[in-house]
Amino acid sequence: MDIVTAPEPAATSLRDAVYTRLRAEILNGRVDPRERLTEPKLSRRFEVSRTPVREALSRLLSDGLIQRTDFGYAVVVPSLAELRDLYELRVTLELRGVERIIENTELHYDTDALRDELGRWVELRAAPPEPDPSFVLFDERFHTVLSRAAGNERLTEALVEVNEKVRAVRMYDFVESERIRITIDEHIEILELALADRLPEARTALHLHVGESLAVVMERAARALSRMALAG
């Protein structure tokens, strides 16, 4: 009779550690889309053998975050057609959170979560950060908190997944001070309307915030993809 043994804890830990760190680097935009991810290079970076690196790459491939190339792996960057679909899905998920509360009077926002988030954005308005692609993470946090406060965790999980897929492109939205200022002001407006229970107005403000003309969104996405291609 064959005996199935559990993997060695140390090996499992190394595999998970490499996977977690590399996944975070990819999702936070710290891996250049043109960089080739190879077992030897990653083994040296993480100071581990090739086995945990190989297993981590296999998991990232299954996640759809990387793809095979002639010389290793590379980060997957959505095409303009894929981005169009993802942006449309993002708008649908965002608006559904507030719509479900408007439609059902027994549902309510988690106002404590909204107040805490409002406090963070008021502080950011008082001292706006310098333009930086990493600002996308603050932006995503707002949308995640707003969605989760609406009470449907599955909607939030879907929104997080979409945001991760478009993050590498959206991060280039935040390289200008004016764009950051507008984002901060609009986030505060949406939160204040939701807390005041002016939900139809909150929905309208949210729709204006995330549902810009698709042509404008795609033009910005095309510029972002161009910047990514030129980055080195």
mmCIF file of C-alpha atoms in Angstrom:
data_model
loop_
_atom_site.group_PDB
_atom_site.id
_atom_site.type_symbol
_atom_site.label_atom_id
_atom_site.label_comp_id
_atom_site.label_asym_id
_atom_site.label_seq_id
_atom_site.Cartn_x
_atom_site.Cartn_y
_atom_site.Cartn_z
ATOM 1 C CA MET A 1 0.000 0.000 0.000
ATOM 2 C CA ASP A 2 1.313 3.437 -0.929
ATOM 3 C CA ILE A 3 1.837 5.831 1.935
ATOM 4 C CA VAL A 4 1.258 9.538 1.281
ATOM 5 C CA THR A 5 3.427 11.716 3.462
ATOM 6 C CA ALA A 6 2.919 15.371 4.208
ATOM 7 C CA PRO A 7 5.463 17.829 2.789
ATOM 8 C CA GLU A 8 8.270 18.927 5.048
ATOM 9 C CA PRO A 9 7.171 22.026 7.001
ATOM 10 C CA ALA A 10 10.362 23.899 6.089
ATOM 11 C CA ALA A 11 9.888 23.292 2.368
ATOM 12 C CA THR A 12 6.244 24.338 2.532
ATOM 13 C CA SER A 13 7.156 27.466 4.469
ATOM 14 C CA LEU A 14 9.796 28.482 1.922
ATOM 15 C CA ARG A 15 7.425 27.915 -0.982
ATOM 16 C CA ASP A 16 4.705 29.978 0.652
ATOM 17 C CA ALA A 17 7.137 32.730 1.622
ATOM 18 C CA VAL A 18 8.493 33.089 -1.919
ATOM 19 C CA TYR A 19 4.981 32.985 -3.376
ATOM 20 C CA THR A 20 3.670 35.604 -0.940
ATOM 21 C CA ARG A 21 6.577 38.004 -1.428
ATOM 22 C CA LEU A 22 6.660 37.712 -5.209
ATOM 23 C CA ARG A 23 2.886 38.032 -5.497
ATOM 24 C CA ALA A 24 2.984 41.210 -3.383
ATOM 25 C CA GLU A 25 5.743 42.664 -5.572
ATOM 26 C CA ILE A 26 3.729 41.963 -8.709
ATOM 27 C CA LEU A 27 0.450 43.357 -7.353
ATOM 28 C CA ASN A 28 2.144 46.457 -5.951
ATOM 29 C CA GLY A 29 3.703 47.229 -9.317
ATOM 30 C CA ARG A 30 7.276 46.643 -8.190
ATOM 31 C CA VAL A 31 7.983 44.134 -10.966
ATOM 32 C CA ASP A 32 8.608 45.741 -14.350
ATOM 33 C CA PRO A 33 6.322 44.085 -16.947
ATOM 34 C CA ARG A 34 9.394 43.725 -19.174
ATOM 35 C CA GLU A 35 11.402 41.912 -16.499
ATOM 36 C CA ARG A 36 11.940 38.195 -17.075
ATOM 37 C CA LEU A 37 11.358 36.116 -13.969
ATOM 38 C CA THR A 38 13.638 33.078 -13.987
ATOM 39 C CA GLU A 39 14.341 30.423 -11.396
ATOM 40 C CA PRO A 40 18.081 31.201 -11.074
ATOM 41 C CA LYS A 41 17.522 34.950 -10.665
ATOM 42 C CA LEU A 42 14.704 34.548 -8.142
ATOM 43 C CA SER A 43 16.633 31.899 -6.222
ATOM 44 C CA ARG A 44 19.449 34.397 -5.743
ATOM 45 C CA ARG A 45 17.069 37.224 -4.820
ATOM 46 C CA PHE A 46 15.232 35.215 -2.173
ATOM 47 C CA GLU A 47 18.289 33.166 -1.145
ATOM 48 C CA VAL A 48 16.515 29.837 -1.552
ATOM 49 C CA SER A 49 16.899 26.793 -3.796
ATOM 50 C CA ARG A 50 15.101 26.569 -7.117
ATOM 51 C CA THR A 51 12.419 24.180 -5.833
ATOM 52 C CA PRO A 52 10.352 26.682 -3.772
ATOM 53 C CA VAL A 53 10.820 29.258 -6.546
ATOM 54 C CA ARG A 54 9.555 26.794 -9.157
ATOM 55 C CA GLU A 55 6.514 25.982 -7.017
ATOM 56 C CA ALA A 56 5.809 29.666 -6.360
ATOM 57 C CA LEU A 57 5.998 30.445 -10.090
ATOM 58 C CA SER A 58 3.614 27.579 -10.805
ATOM 59 C CA ARG A 59 1.076 29.026 -8.370
ATOM 60 C CA LEU A 60 1.430 32.522 -9.825
ATOM 61 C CA LEU A 61 0.909 31.056 -13.288
ATOM 62 C CA SER A 62 -2.311 29.411 -12.065
ATOM 63 C CA ASP A 63 -3.373 32.732 -10.520
ATOM 64 C CA GLY A 64 -3.057 34.330 -13.941
ATOM 65 C CA LEU A 65 -0.547 36.901 -12.678
ATOM 66 C CA ILE A 66 2.356 35.705 -14.838
ATOM 67 C CA GLN A 67 2.736 34.041 -18.217
ATOM 68 C CA ARG A 68 5.389 31.852 -19.834
ATOM 69 C CA THR A 69 7.842 33.504 -22.209
ATOM 70 C CA ASP A 70 10.807 32.288 -24.229
ATOM 71 C CA PHE A 71 13.099 33.255 -21.362
ATOM 72 C CA GLY A 72 11.207 32.470 -18.163
ATOM 73 C CA TYR A 73 8.048 34.235 -17.024
ATOM 74 C CA ALA A 74 6.687 37.771 -17.193
ATOM 75 C CA VAL A 75 3.919 39.731 -15.479
ATOM 76 C CA VAL A 76 0.587 39.588 -17.304
ATOM 77 C CA VAL A 77 -0.561 43.019 -18.477
ATOM 78 C CA PRO A 78 -4.187 43.170 -19.680
ATOM 79 C CA SER A 79 -4.814 44.182 -23.271
ATOM 80 C CA LEU A 80 -6.968 47.218 -24.010
ATOM 81 C CA ALA A 81 -9.891 44.909 -24.810
ATOM 82 C CA GLU A 82 -9.491 43.097 -21.482
ATOM 83 C CA LEU A 83 -9.178 46.416 -19.658
ATOM 84 C CA ARG A 84 -12.420 47.629 -21.209
ATOM 85 C CA ASP A 85 -14.248 44.575 -19.853
ATOM 86 C CA LEU A 86 -12.592 44.855 -16.434
ATOM 87 C CA TYR A 87 -13.393 48.559 -16.085
ATOM 88 C CA GLU A 88 -17.047 47.902 -16.950
ATOM 89 C CA LEU A 89 -17.168 45.121 -14.356
ATOM 90 C CA ARG A 90 -15.520 47.385 -11.780
ATOM 91 C CA VAL A 91 -18.214 50.048 -12.227
ATOM 92 C CA THR A 92 -20.975 47.438 -11.899
ATOM 93 C CA LEU A 93 -19.519 46.032 -8.665
ATOM 94 C CA GLU A 94 -18.926 49.489 -7.173
ATOM 95 C CA LEU A 95 -22.475 50.697 -7.772
ATOM 96 C CA ARG A 96 -24.116 47.470 -6.654
ATOM 97 C CA GLY A 97 -22.945 48.044 -3.079
ATOM 98 C CA VAL A 98 -24.946 51.239 -2.576
ATOM 99 C CA GLU A 99 -27.825 50.073 -4.798
ATOM 100 C CA ARG A 100 -28.568 47.072 -2.597
ATOM 101 C CA ILE A 101 -28.983 49.381 0.414
ATOM 102 C CA ILE A 102 -31.209 51.775 -1.545
ATOM 103 C CA GLU A 103 -33.395 48.861 -2.658
ATOM 104 C CA ASN A 104 -33.703 47.207 0.768
ATOM 105 C CA THR A 105 -34.600 49.466 3.694
ATOM 106 C CA GLU A 106 -33.502 46.760 6.139
ATOM 107 C CA LEU A 107 -29.906 47.095 4.972
ATOM 108 C CA HIS A 108 -27.538 49.806 6.199
ATOM 109 C CA TYR A 109 -23.938 50.884 5.775
ATOM 110 C CA ASP A 110 -21.422 50.129 8.517
ATOM 111 C CA THR A 111 -21.150 53.762 9.562
ATOM 112 C CA ASP A 112 -18.218 53.165 11.922
ATOM 113 C CA ALA A 113 -16.145 51.875 9.015
ATOM 114 C CA LEU A 114 -17.191 54.824 6.857
ATOM 115 C CA ARG A 115 -16.321 57.366 9.581
ATOM 116 C CA ASP A 116 -12.887 55.839 10.073
ATOM 117 C CA GLU A 117 -12.234 55.961 6.322
ATOM 118 C CA LEU A 118 -13.512 59.535 6.104
ATOM 119 C CA GLY A 119 -11.026 60.539 8.805
ATOM 120 C CA ARG A 120 -8.148 59.131 6.748
ATOM 121 C CA TRP A 121 -9.156 61.075 3.633
ATOM 122 C CA VAL A 122 -9.711 64.320 5.531
ATOM 123 C CA GLU A 123 -6.135 63.968 6.801
ATOM 124 C CA LEU A 124 -4.931 63.342 3.245
ATOM 125 C CA ARG A 125 -6.747 66.464 2.053
ATOM 126 C CA ALA A 126 -4.973 68.514 4.726
ATOM 127 C CA ALA A 127 -1.589 67.155 3.649
ATOM 128 C CA PRO A 128 -1.837 65.705 0.128
ATOM 129 C CA PRO A 129 0.916 63.238 -0.760
ATOM 130 C CA GLU A 130 3.278 63.827 -3.638
ATOM 131 C CA PRO A 131 2.255 62.193 -6.930
ATOM 132 C CA ASP A 132 3.240 58.546 -6.802
ATOM 133 C CA PRO A 133 1.923 55.415 -8.544
ATOM 134 C CA SER A 134 1.647 53.702 -5.136
ATOM 135 C CA PHE A 135 -1.266 56.061 -4.334
ATOM 136 C CA VAL A 136 -3.390 53.503 -6.171
ATOM 137 C CA LEU A 137 -3.255 51.379 -3.009
ATOM 138 C CA PHE A 138 -4.890 54.184 -0.966
ATOM 139 C CA ASP A 139 -7.513 54.527 -3.681
ATOM 140 C CA GLU A 140 -8.233 50.799 -3.695
ATOM 141 C CA ARG A 141 -8.549 50.814 0.094
ATOM 142 C CA PHE A 142 -11.303 53.431 -0.115
ATOM 143 C CA HIS A 143 -13.295 51.404 -2.634
ATOM 144 C CA THR A 144 -12.807 48.193 -0.665
ATOM 145 C CA VAL A 145 -13.945 49.805 2.601
ATOM 146 C CA LEU A 146 -16.981 51.358 0.904
ATOM 147 C CA SER A 147 -17.960 48.038 -0.665
ATOM 148 C CA ARG A 148 -17.410 46.005 2.499
ATOM 149 C CA ALA A 149 -19.390 48.533 4.552
ATOM 150 C CA ALA A 150 -22.363 47.805 2.269
ATOM 151 C CA GLY A 151 -22.471 44.300 3.699
ATOM 152 C CA ASN A 152 -21.960 41.856 0.792
ATOM 153 C CA GLU A 153 -18.541 40.261 1.214
ATOM 154 C CA ARG A 154 -18.772 38.410 -2.097
ATOM 155 C CA LEU A 155 -19.181 41.700 -3.960
ATOM 156 C CA THR A 156 -16.122 43.016 -2.155
ATOM 157 C CA GLU A 157 -14.052 39.941 -2.964
ATOM 158 C CA ALA A 158 -14.939 40.306 -6.646
ATOM 159 C CA LEU A 159 -14.045 44.008 -6.574
ATOM 160 C CA VAL A 160 -10.672 43.293 -4.953
ATOM 161 C CA GLU A 161 -9.915 40.734 -7.656
ATOM 162 C CA VAL A 162 -10.766 43.174 -10.442
ATOM 163 C CA ASN A 163 -8.696 45.936 -8.846
ATOM 164 C CA GLU A 164 -5.698 43.626 -8.628
ATOM 165 C CA LYS A 165 -5.971 42.862 -12.339
ATOM 166 C CA VAL A 166 -6.056 46.528 -13.404
ATOM 167 C CA ARG A 167 -3.662 47.869 -10.756
ATOM 168 C CA ALA A 168 -0.571 47.783 -12.958
ATOM 169 C CA VAL A 169 -2.341 50.151 -15.359
ATOM 170 C CA ARG A 170 -4.320 52.266 -12.861
ATOM 171 C CA MET A 171 -1.221 53.139 -10.867
ATOM 172 C CA TYR A 172 -0.277 55.540 -13.660
ATOM 173 C CA ASP A 173 -3.434 57.536 -12.936
ATOM 174 C CA PHE A 174 -1.702 59.047 -9.938
ATOM 175 C CA VAL A 175 1.395 60.709 -11.332
ATOM 176 C CA GLU A 176 -0.127 64.208 -11.298
ATOM 177 C CA SER A 177 -1.006 66.312 -8.244
ATOM 178 C CA GLU A 178 -4.331 67.444 -9.703
ATOM 179 C CA ARG A 179 -5.487 63.869 -10.190
ATOM 180 C CA ILE A 180 -4.705 63.053 -6.559
ATOM 181 C CA ARG A 181 -6.477 66.200 -5.319
ATOM 182 C CA ILE A 182 -9.619 65.395 -7.316
ATOM 183 C CA THR A 183 -9.609 61.794 -6.078
ATOM 184 C CA ILE A 184 -9.349 62.892 -2.437
ATOM 185 C CA ASP A 185 -12.181 65.430 -2.783
ATOM 186 C CA GLU A 186 -14.473 62.941 -4.515
ATOM 187 C CA HIS A 187 -13.824 60.225 -1.931
ATOM 188 C CA ILE A 188 -14.705 62.623 0.865
ATOM 189 C CA GLU A 189 -17.901 63.706 -0.896
ATOM 190 C CA ILE A 190 -19.035 60.098 -1.386
ATOM 191 C CA LEU A 191 -18.365 59.175 2.245
ATOM 192 C CA GLU A 192 -20.131 62.266 3.589
ATOM 193 C CA LEU A 193 -23.214 61.582 1.463
ATOM 194 C CA ALA A 194 -23.322 57.931 2.561
ATOM 195 C CA LEU A 195 -22.978 58.900 6.226
ATOM 196 C CA ALA A 196 -25.764 61.472 5.836
ATOM 197 C CA ASP A 197 -27.957 58.664 4.432
ATOM 198 C CA ARG A 198 -28.308 60.572 1.153
ATOM 199 C CA LEU A 199 -27.865 57.335 -0.737
ATOM 200 C CA PRO A 200 -29.235 58.253 -4.191
ATOM 201 C CA GLU A 201 -26.860 61.234 -4.199
ATOM 202 C CA ALA A 202 -24.035 59.016 -2.961
ATOM 203 C CA ARG A 203 -24.727 56.612 -5.815
ATOM 204 C CA THR A 204 -24.638 59.458 -8.338
ATOM 205 C CA ALA A 205 -21.357 60.774 -6.912
ATOM 206 C CA LEU A 206 -19.853 57.278 -6.945
ATOM 207 C CA HIS A 207 -21.006 56.729 -10.513
ATOM 208 C CA LEU A 208 -19.398 59.992 -11.612
ATOM 209 C CA HIS A 209 -16.233 58.994 -9.757
ATOM 210 C CA VAL A 210 -15.763 55.491 -11.189
ATOM 211 C CA GLY A 211 -17.946 55.644 -14.284
ATOM 212 C CA GLU A 212 -16.197 58.264 -16.352
ATOM 213 C CA SER A 213 -16.720 58.151 -20.085
ATOM 214 C CA LEU A 214 -15.306 54.828 -21.216
ATOM 215 C CA ALA A 215 -13.488 56.663 -23.994
ATOM 216 C CA VAL A 216 -11.677 58.798 -21.392
ATOM 217 C CA VAL A 217 -10.833 55.759 -19.287
ATOM 218 C CA MET A 218 -9.484 53.827 -22.245
ATOM 219 C CA GLU A 219 -7.442 56.799 -23.432
ATOM 220 C CA ARG A 220 -5.830 56.995 -19.996
ATOM 221 C CA ALA A 221 -5.283 53.237 -19.987
ATOM 222 C CA ALA A 222 -3.605 53.423 -23.393
ATOM 223 C CA ARG A 223 -1.251 56.117 -22.088
ATOM 224 C CA ALA A 224 -0.487 53.959 -19.043
ATOM 225 C CA LEU A 225 0.349 50.954 -21.215
ATOM 226 C CA SER A 226 2.612 53.168 -23.292
ATOM 227 C CA ARG A 227 4.425 54.351 -20.152
ATOM 228 C CA MET A 228 4.842 50.787 -18.986
ATOM 229 C CA ALA A 229 6.374 49.827 -22.326
ATOM 230 C CA LEU A 230 8.839 52.711 -22.099
ATOM 231 C CA ALA A 231 9.722 52.143 -18.444
ATOM 232 C CA GLY A 232 13.026 50.482 -17.874
#
